[in-house]
Tab-separated table of C-alpha atoms and ligand atoms in Angstrom:
chain	number	residue	atom	x	y	z
A	7	MET	CA	100.144	112.990	64.520
A	8	SER	CA	99.127	111.634	61.143
A	9	ASP	CA	97.027	108.884	59.771
A	10	ASN	CA	97.386	108.169	56.110
A	11	THR	CA	95.029	105.761	54.466
A	12	GLN	CA	94.088	105.252	50.891
A	13	PRO	CA	90.536	106.356	50.107
A	14	ALA	CA	88.102	103.462	50.057
A	15	SER	CA	87.183	104.079	46.489
A	16	ARG	CA	88.115	106.341	43.641
A	17	GLN	CA	84.450	106.747	42.802
A	18	ALA	CA	83.306	110.300	42.178
A	19	HIS	CA	81.735	111.915	45.206
A	20	TYR	CA	79.681	114.300	43.112
A	21	ASN	CA	78.362	113.708	39.714
A	22	SER	CA	79.698	116.344	37.474
A	23	GLN	CA	76.716	117.535	35.495
A	24	GLY	CA	75.098	120.822	35.875
A	25	LEU	CA	76.399	122.416	39.031
A	26	GLY	CA	76.261	126.129	38.603
A	27	PRO	CA	78.834	128.350	40.183
A	28	GLY	CA	78.104	128.227	43.894
A	29	GLU	CA	77.577	131.224	46.108
A	30	ARG	CA	80.703	130.642	48.074
A	31	GLY	CA	83.306	129.621	45.564
A	32	ASN	CA	84.052	128.886	42.006
A	33	PHE	CA	83.794	125.143	41.662
A	34	ALA	CA	81.629	122.942	39.484
A	35	GLY	CA	79.607	119.743	39.911
A	36	SER	CA	75.894	118.977	39.975
A	37	SER	CA	75.399	118.360	43.676
A	38	GLY	CA	77.351	121.480	44.515
A	39	LEU	CA	74.322	123.396	45.742
A	40	LEU	CA	73.293	120.568	48.024
A	41	PHE	CA	76.871	120.348	49.182
A	42	GLU	CA	76.967	124.085	49.867
A	43	GLN	CA	73.757	123.936	51.848
A	44	ALA	CA	75.018	121.057	53.927
A	45	MET	CA	78.366	122.743	54.487
A	46	ALA	CA	76.629	125.957	55.551
A	47	GLN	CA	75.039	124.049	58.403
A	48	THR	CA	78.056	122.381	59.884
A	49	ARG	CA	80.140	124.121	62.521
A	50	MET	CA	83.198	122.392	61.135
A	51	ALA	CA	85.328	124.508	58.828
A	52	VAL	CA	85.467	122.941	55.392
A	53	CYS	CA	87.215	123.781	52.139
A	54	LEU	CA	87.843	122.368	48.683
A	55	THR	CA	90.959	123.002	46.644
A	56	ASP	CA	91.472	122.459	42.945
A	57	PRO	CA	94.719	120.621	42.231
A	58	SER	CA	94.328	121.140	38.480
A	59	GLN	CA	94.980	124.838	39.001
A	60	LYS	CA	98.355	126.366	39.728
A	61	ASP	CA	99.332	125.921	43.418
A	62	ASP	CA	96.151	124.060	44.358
A	63	PRO	CA	94.010	127.092	45.330
A	64	ILE	CA	90.926	127.032	47.533
A	65	VAL	CA	87.816	127.052	45.350
A	66	PHE	CA	85.243	126.683	48.098
A	67	CYS	CA	85.025	127.282	51.823
A	68	ASN	CA	82.099	127.475	54.205
A	69	GLU	CA	81.251	130.141	56.747
A	70	ALA	CA	82.771	128.140	59.567
A	71	PHE	CA	86.116	128.389	57.735
A	72	GLU	CA	85.832	132.190	57.632
A	73	LYS	CA	84.861	132.239	61.270
A	74	LEU	CA	87.715	129.991	62.335
A	75	THR	CA	90.408	131.847	60.405
A	76	GLY	CA	89.098	135.406	60.610
A	77	TYR	CA	89.510	135.917	56.851
A	78	THR	CA	86.645	136.850	54.538
A	79	LEU	CA	85.586	134.718	51.609
A	80	GLY	CA	87.216	137.145	49.186
A	81	GLU	CA	90.506	136.832	51.019
A	82	ILE	CA	90.353	133.042	51.034
A	83	ILE	CA	89.248	131.910	47.594
A	84	GLY	CA	92.126	131.526	45.178
A	85	ARG	CA	94.834	131.062	47.820
A	86	ASN	CA	96.692	127.938	48.815
A	87	CYS	CA	95.798	126.866	52.354
A	88	ARG	CA	99.388	127.345	53.482
A	89	PHE	CA	98.513	131.004	54.094
A	90	LEU	CA	97.258	129.772	57.499
A	91	GLN	CA	100.746	128.664	58.479
A	92	GLY	CA	103.303	130.711	60.367
A	93	PRO	CA	106.683	130.589	62.059
A	94	LEU	CA	105.678	128.031	64.721
A	95	THR	CA	103.809	125.658	62.416
A	96	ASN	CA	105.361	122.218	62.715
A	97	GLN	CA	107.109	121.517	59.415
A	98	ASP	CA	107.034	117.745	59.980
A	99	GLU	CA	103.249	117.876	59.840
A	100	VAL	CA	103.357	120.080	56.742
A	101	GLY	CA	105.650	117.467	55.195
A	102	ARG	CA	103.059	114.792	55.952
A	103	ILE	CA	100.425	116.849	54.183
A	104	ARG	CA	102.726	117.178	51.159
A	105	THR	CA	103.248	113.417	51.052
A	106	ALA	CA	99.526	112.711	51.409
A	107	LEU	CA	98.661	115.125	48.603
A	108	ARG	CA	101.334	113.630	46.370
A	109	GLU	CA	100.061	110.115	47.062
A	110	GLU	CA	96.416	111.217	46.927
A	111	SER	CA	95.818	109.602	50.298
A	112	VAL	CA	93.781	110.674	53.302
A	113	ALA	CA	95.702	112.443	56.066
A	114	VAL	CA	94.850	113.612	59.547
A	115	VAL	CA	97.340	116.014	61.060
A	116	GLU	CA	97.366	118.486	63.916
A	117	LEU	CA	99.260	121.680	63.275
A	118	LEU	CA	99.473	125.217	64.523
A	119	ASN	CA	97.725	127.722	62.279
A	120	TYR	CA	97.391	131.494	62.385
A	121	ARG	CA	94.248	133.611	62.100
A	122	LYS	CA	94.116	136.899	60.259
A	123	ASP	CA	94.629	138.768	63.537
A	124	GLY	CA	97.828	136.791	64.197
A	125	SER	CA	96.377	134.654	66.993
A	126	THR	CA	97.079	130.934	66.748
A	127	PHE	CA	94.940	127.822	67.000
A	128	TRP	CA	95.639	124.105	66.869
A	129	ASN	CA	94.069	122.793	63.718
A	130	ALA	CA	93.010	119.140	63.524
A	131	LEU	CA	93.097	118.948	59.761
A	132	HIS	CA	91.609	116.101	57.791
A	133	LEU	CA	92.194	116.048	54.083
A	134	GLY	CA	91.624	113.680	51.248
A	135	PRO	CA	91.115	113.474	47.472
A	136	ILE	CA	87.805	113.635	45.655
A	137	TYR	CA	87.516	111.994	42.252
A	138	ASP	CA	85.062	112.530	39.435
A	139	GLU	CA	83.148	109.675	37.856
A	140	ASP	CA	86.057	108.901	35.526
A	141	GLY	CA	88.220	108.381	38.546
A	142	SER	CA	90.356	111.414	37.912
A	143	LEU	CA	91.322	113.715	40.729
A	144	LYS	CA	88.924	116.634	40.959
A	145	TYR	CA	89.368	118.306	44.340
A	146	PHE	CA	91.057	117.955	47.649
A	147	PHE	CA	88.648	118.171	50.543
A	148	GLY	CA	89.823	119.615	53.848
A	149	SER	CA	88.060	119.927	57.181
A	150	GLN	CA	89.513	121.983	59.994
A	151	TRP	CA	88.618	121.714	63.668
A	152	ASP	CA	90.010	123.941	66.396
A	153	VAL	CA	91.440	121.626	69.056
A	154	SER	CA	93.293	124.313	71.046
A	155	ASP	CA	91.342	123.412	74.200
A	156	VAL	CA	92.423	119.805	73.935
A	157	TYR	CA	96.020	120.946	73.491
A	158	ALA	CA	95.850	123.222	76.525
A	159	ALA	CA	94.413	120.397	78.647
A	160	ARG	CA	97.080	117.995	77.402
A	161	ALA	CA	99.822	120.524	78.143
A	162	GLU	CA	98.455	121.069	81.631
A	163	GLU	CA	98.341	117.335	82.268
A	164	ARG	CA	101.868	116.918	80.948
A	165	HIS	CA	103.071	119.685	83.233
A	166	ALA	CA	101.317	118.145	86.240
A	167	LYS	CA	102.868	114.766	85.446
A	168	GLU	CA	106.328	116.284	85.156
A	169	MET	CA	105.849	117.996	88.514
A	170	ALA	CA	104.657	114.756	90.099
A	171	ARG	CA	107.698	112.912	88.737
A	172	GLU	CA	109.995	115.588	90.078
A	173	VAL	CA	108.353	115.528	93.517
A	174	SER	CA	108.481	111.727	93.498
A	175	HIS	CA	112.179	111.802	92.664
A	176	ARG	CA	112.935	114.316	95.414
A	177	LEU	CA	110.888	112.462	97.987
A	178	LYS	CA	112.682	109.195	97.236
A	179	ASN	CA	115.901	111.077	97.756
A	180	VAL	CA	114.699	112.468	101.061
A	181	PHE	CA	113.748	108.998	102.300
A	182	ALA	CA	117.131	107.646	101.228
A	183	VAL	CA	118.922	110.480	103.038
A	184	ILE	CA	116.859	109.983	106.206
A	185	GLY	CA	117.694	106.265	106.050
A	186	GLY	CA	121.390	107.099	105.796
A	187	ILE	CA	121.268	109.534	108.710
A	188	VAL	CA	119.430	107.033	110.916
A	189	ASN	CA	121.886	104.255	110.060
A	190	ILE	CA	125.007	106.295	110.657
A	191	THR	CA	123.665	107.782	113.874
A	192	GLY	CA	122.599	104.335	115.119
A	193	ARG	CA	126.022	102.897	114.368
A	194	ALA	CA	127.843	105.805	116.003
A	195	MET	CA	125.743	105.517	119.147
A	196	ASN	CA	125.870	101.741	119.313
A	197	ALA	CA	122.115	101.646	118.859
A	198	ARG	CA	121.951	99.644	115.684
A	199	GLU	CA	118.852	97.703	116.619
A	200	VAL	CA	116.933	100.875	117.356
A	201	SER	CA	118.169	102.561	114.203
A	202	ASN	CA	117.207	99.512	112.122
A	203	ARG	CA	113.710	99.612	113.482
A	204	ILE	CA	113.363	103.307	112.828
A	205	ASN	CA	114.711	102.803	109.354
A	206	ASP	CA	112.279	99.988	108.594
A	207	ARG	CA	109.441	102.348	109.453
A	208	VAL	CA	110.859	105.209	107.446
A	209	GLN	CA	111.345	102.961	104.422
A	210	ALA	CA	107.802	101.539	104.779
A	211	LEU	CA	106.542	105.092	104.724
A	212	GLY	CA	108.604	105.780	101.621
A	213	ARG	CA	107.283	102.662	99.881
A	214	SER	CA	103.686	103.584	100.619
A	215	TYR	CA	104.130	106.891	98.767
A	216	GLU	CA	106.335	105.628	95.992
A	217	PRO	CA	103.784	104.131	93.565
A	218	THR	CA	101.221	106.807	94.135
A	219	LEU	CA	103.211	109.954	93.545
A	220	ASP	CA	103.094	109.793	89.788
A	221	GLU	CA	99.364	110.242	89.928
A	222	ALA	CA	99.171	112.437	93.008
A	223	PHE	CA	98.317	115.334	90.660
A	224	LEU	CA	94.925	113.695	90.229
A	225	GLY	CA	94.251	114.661	93.845
A	226	THR	CA	93.646	111.093	94.984
A	227	ILE	CA	95.718	107.945	95.086
A	228	GLU	CA	94.886	104.312	94.555
A	229	VAL	CA	94.762	102.474	97.875
A	230	GLY	CA	95.713	99.087	96.412
A	231	GLN	CA	98.966	100.377	94.972
A	232	ALA	CA	100.085	101.792	98.306
A	233	VAL	CA	98.999	98.690	100.254
A	234	ARG	CA	100.872	96.351	97.906
A	235	ALA	CA	104.016	98.486	97.959
A	236	VAL	CA	104.199	98.612	101.755
A	237	LEU	CA	103.711	94.863	102.112
A	238	ARG	CA	105.923	93.791	99.196
A	239	PRO	CA	109.012	92.902	101.319
A	240	TYR	CA	106.947	90.664	103.606
A	241	ASP	CA	105.806	88.439	100.779
A	242	PRO	CA	108.577	88.337	98.174
A	243	GLU	CA	107.076	85.280	96.435
A	244	GLY	CA	103.676	86.896	96.299
A	245	ASP	CA	101.793	83.856	97.630
A	246	ARG	CA	101.320	84.646	101.320
A	247	ILE	CA	99.341	87.853	101.285
A	248	ALA	CA	96.089	88.115	99.353
A	249	PHE	CA	94.895	91.540	98.304
A	250	ILE	CA	91.202	92.120	97.907
A	251	GLY	CA	89.970	95.482	96.766
A	252	ASN	CA	89.037	97.259	93.607
A	253	GLY	CA	90.347	100.578	92.417
A	254	VAL	CA	89.286	102.470	95.550
A	255	ARG	CA	91.020	105.817	95.660
A	256	THR	CA	91.602	107.966	98.671
A	257	GLU	CA	93.150	111.222	99.732
A	258	PRO	CA	96.949	111.280	99.821
A	259	ASN	CA	97.124	112.290	103.495
A	260	ALA	CA	95.705	108.903	104.491
A	261	ILE	CA	98.803	107.160	103.253
A	262	SER	CA	101.310	107.839	106.079
A	263	ALA	CA	99.086	106.469	108.821
A	264	ILE	CA	97.867	103.517	106.771
A	265	GLY	CA	101.358	102.685	105.514
A	266	LEU	CA	102.797	102.642	109.006
A	267	ALA	CA	99.892	100.659	110.461
A	268	LEU	CA	100.265	98.008	107.734
A	269	HIS	CA	104.014	97.914	108.250
A	270	GLU	CA	103.518	97.243	111.984
A	271	LEU	CA	100.911	94.556	111.313
A	272	ALA	CA	103.236	92.853	108.825
A	273	THR	CA	106.259	93.081	111.143
A	274	ASN	CA	104.148	91.657	113.950
A	275	ALA	CA	102.900	88.834	111.695
A	276	SER	CA	106.491	88.011	110.682
A	277	LYS	CA	107.616	87.873	114.297
A	278	TYR	CA	104.663	86.255	116.038
A	279	GLY	CA	101.806	85.625	113.646
A	280	ALA	CA	100.794	84.054	110.360
A	281	LEU	CA	103.922	85.019	108.465
A	282	THR	CA	106.144	82.973	110.823
A	283	SER	CA	104.980	79.671	109.312
A	284	ASP	CA	104.816	78.483	105.709
A	285	ALA	CA	101.127	77.669	106.024
A	286	GLY	CA	100.239	81.108	107.352
A	287	ARG	CA	98.313	83.512	105.188
A	288	VAL	CA	97.179	87.100	105.418
A	289	GLU	CA	94.226	88.613	103.649
A	290	VAL	CA	94.135	92.371	103.240
A	291	SER	CA	90.999	93.985	101.900
A	292	TRP	CA	89.946	97.596	101.563
A	293	ARG	CA	86.785	99.516	100.817
A	294	HIS	CA	85.004	102.777	101.410
A	295	GLU	CA	82.240	102.846	103.997
A	296	HIS	CA	79.677	105.530	104.709
A	297	ASP	CA	77.837	105.991	107.985
A	298	ARG	CA	74.208	107.093	108.132
A	299	HIS	CA	75.280	110.759	108.189
A	300	GLY	CA	77.028	110.234	104.873
A	301	ARG	CA	80.509	110.500	106.397
A	302	GLY	CA	82.952	108.307	104.540
A	303	SER	CA	85.849	106.259	105.817
A	304	LEU	CA	88.459	104.136	104.194
A	305	VAL	CA	88.464	100.767	105.946
A	306	ILE	CA	91.274	98.253	105.603
A	307	LEU	CA	90.814	94.792	107.063
A	308	TRP	CA	93.729	92.576	108.002
A	309	LYS	CA	93.022	88.895	108.578
A	310	GLU	CA	95.656	86.332	109.518
A	311	SER	CA	95.127	82.584	109.358
A	312	GLY	CA	97.121	79.365	109.410
A	313	GLY	CA	99.758	80.726	111.753
A	314	PRO	CA	100.834	79.435	115.146
A	315	PRO	CA	98.188	79.283	117.890
A	316	VAL	CA	97.282	82.735	119.023
A	317	ALA	CA	98.099	83.036	122.680
A	318	GLY	CA	97.592	86.703	123.164
A	319	PRO	CA	98.986	89.943	121.999
A	320	PRO	CA	102.729	89.762	122.546
A	321	GLY	CA	103.438	92.748	120.364
A	322	ALA	CA	100.292	94.549	121.361
A	323	GLY	CA	101.943	97.420	123.101
A	324	GLY	CA	104.857	97.787	120.618
A	325	THR	CA	106.141	101.230	119.769
A	326	GLY	CA	105.171	100.810	116.131
A	327	PHE	CA	101.520	100.284	116.967
A	328	LYS	CA	101.659	103.294	119.259
A	329	ILE	CA	102.952	105.412	116.386
A	330	ALA	CA	100.316	104.060	113.989
A	331	ASP	CA	97.612	104.554	116.645
A	332	ALA	CA	98.747	108.101	117.254
A	333	LEU	CA	98.782	108.965	113.552
A	334	LEU	CA	95.388	107.424	112.929
A	335	SER	CA	93.687	108.974	115.945
A	336	HIS	CA	95.161	112.335	115.008
A	337	SER	CA	92.977	112.059	111.905
A	338	HIS	CA	90.039	110.728	113.965
A	339	GLY	CA	90.646	107.245	112.645
A	340	GLY	CA	91.779	104.176	114.498
A	341	LEU	CA	93.444	100.798	114.520
A	342	ASP	CA	91.444	98.046	116.150
A	343	ARG	CA	92.998	94.595	116.749
A	344	GLN	CA	91.417	91.382	117.881
A	345	TRP	CA	93.214	88.130	118.586
A	346	GLU	CA	90.889	85.467	117.208
A	347	PRO	CA	91.841	81.789	117.747
A	348	ASP	CA	92.995	81.359	114.135
A	349	GLY	CA	94.828	84.619	113.852
A	350	LEU	CA	94.929	88.343	114.323
A	351	ARG	CA	92.185	90.505	112.878
A	352	ALA	CA	92.778	94.197	112.507
A	353	GLU	CA	90.734	97.045	111.174
A	354	ILE	CA	92.334	100.277	110.086
A	355	ARG	CA	89.848	103.093	109.741
A	356	PHE	CA	90.621	106.452	108.211
A	357	PRO	CA	87.870	109.077	107.898
A	358	LEU	CA	87.718	110.846	104.570
A	359	THR	CA	87.445	114.603	104.532
A	360	HIS	CA	86.009	114.828	101.020
B	16	FNR	C1	95.513	122.099	53.077
B	16	FNR	N1	96.596	122.586	53.763
B	16	FNR	C2	96.393	123.242	54.962
B	16	FNR	N2	97.440	123.728	55.684
B	16	FNR	C3	97.257	124.377	56.857
B	16	FNR	O1	98.204	124.799	57.483
B	16	FNR	N3	95.983	124.539	57.337
B	16	FNR	C4	94.908	124.087	56.695
B	16	FNR	O2	93.788	124.236	57.193
B	16	FNR	C5	95.087	123.417	55.475
B	16	FNR	N4	94.010	122.903	54.801
B	16	FNR	C6	94.195	122.281	53.605
B	16	FNR	C7	93.102	121.799	52.913
B	16	FNR	C8	93.263	121.157	51.695
B	16	FNR	C9	92.075	120.653	50.975
B	16	FNR	C10	94.575	120.989	51.168
B	16	FNR	C11	94.757	120.318	49.856
B	16	FNR	C12	95.662	121.453	51.850
B	16	FNR	C13	97.948	122.302	53.312
B	16	FNR	C14	98.574	123.364	52.461
B	16	FNR	O3	97.682	123.860	51.535
B	16	FNR	C15	99.777	122.777	51.719
B	16	FNR	O4	99.329	121.698	50.958
B	16	FNR	C16	100.866	122.314	52.646
B	16	FNR	O5	101.405	123.458	53.264
B	16	FNR	C17	101.976	121.537	51.961
B	16	FNR	O6	102.395	122.145	50.804
B	16	FNR	P1	103.612	123.215	50.689
B	16	FNR	O7	103.237	124.380	51.540
B	16	FNR	O8	104.821	122.522	51.177
B	16	FNR	O9	103.625	123.561	49.221
């Protein structure tokens, strides 16, 4: 990573009269003592190099620099900062530093550095030129911050994401294979209608997981993503089903039961309910609810309107609802349906364990 910008001004940062040799390095300038005192107090490692000398040696560093690198002041002063580099230091980043120094611009790079004891740390290095009052280059200023923790966290997250992608890929495969088996078996046994129905359910289950797997490593999944994915085929134009819910997240094990229940409600609506007519609409909303004992549930409401007159529950005892019921009650949840005059209302309830 690098960020090169020209310094805002070439104005001198220190005026150059009267700075005696500092305690911690051999550099000159009148506000040097103030600078040294300030630098002694910061936990950020800081150094100054002198580009007028051969190989741009370090002429000042603070205690934090010694602490970070494990070298003593005597071992640091007079050396070029590259002594912190080693075999695994990214040469692209070193190249960026070279360019920035040549162009006298500010650079921010992250590179692997080595301590005296050979251990490594990720160094977020910021460097830039410092000019005297005549505008001529006096020093380069460098600040070093150990960002190894950030790197470790990023690496862990990357790994988790890769795993999630792999699992997602495999699961999609598994659903595709199951679909194939069901189809072939149904055809061979002259039970195509049954196999189609089974397959619809299997694929609905697959869809409900599909968008959530990439972030399953977070431990929770976004309800809205799963709900939309399951219902996508029932509203290809996207104008029949309204989704109302914010970014409510829930535990991944809620998804199978909820996915299947929504699939059955949508199939039912396409056969008998609101989705049979152009004017029919469905509203799906979701939220978390807590009872007075603090126990939480995910509640999904299904509300049909504008469909044909509701005469009763023709699909009420369908196999699909039995499966959804069974799955939900296994988790102490439930699916409650009511046939209101203007359309079916359903409430899917799934208790949360966390
Ligand atoms: C550096 N350099 C540097 N390099 C590094 O690996 N860790 C560091 O903390 C620093 N800090 C630092 C501070 C300041 C003020 C300057 C000017 C430079 C970079 C290093 O000294 C050298 O410039 C680069 O390695 C590129 O030059 P070479 O090695 O290709 O000659």
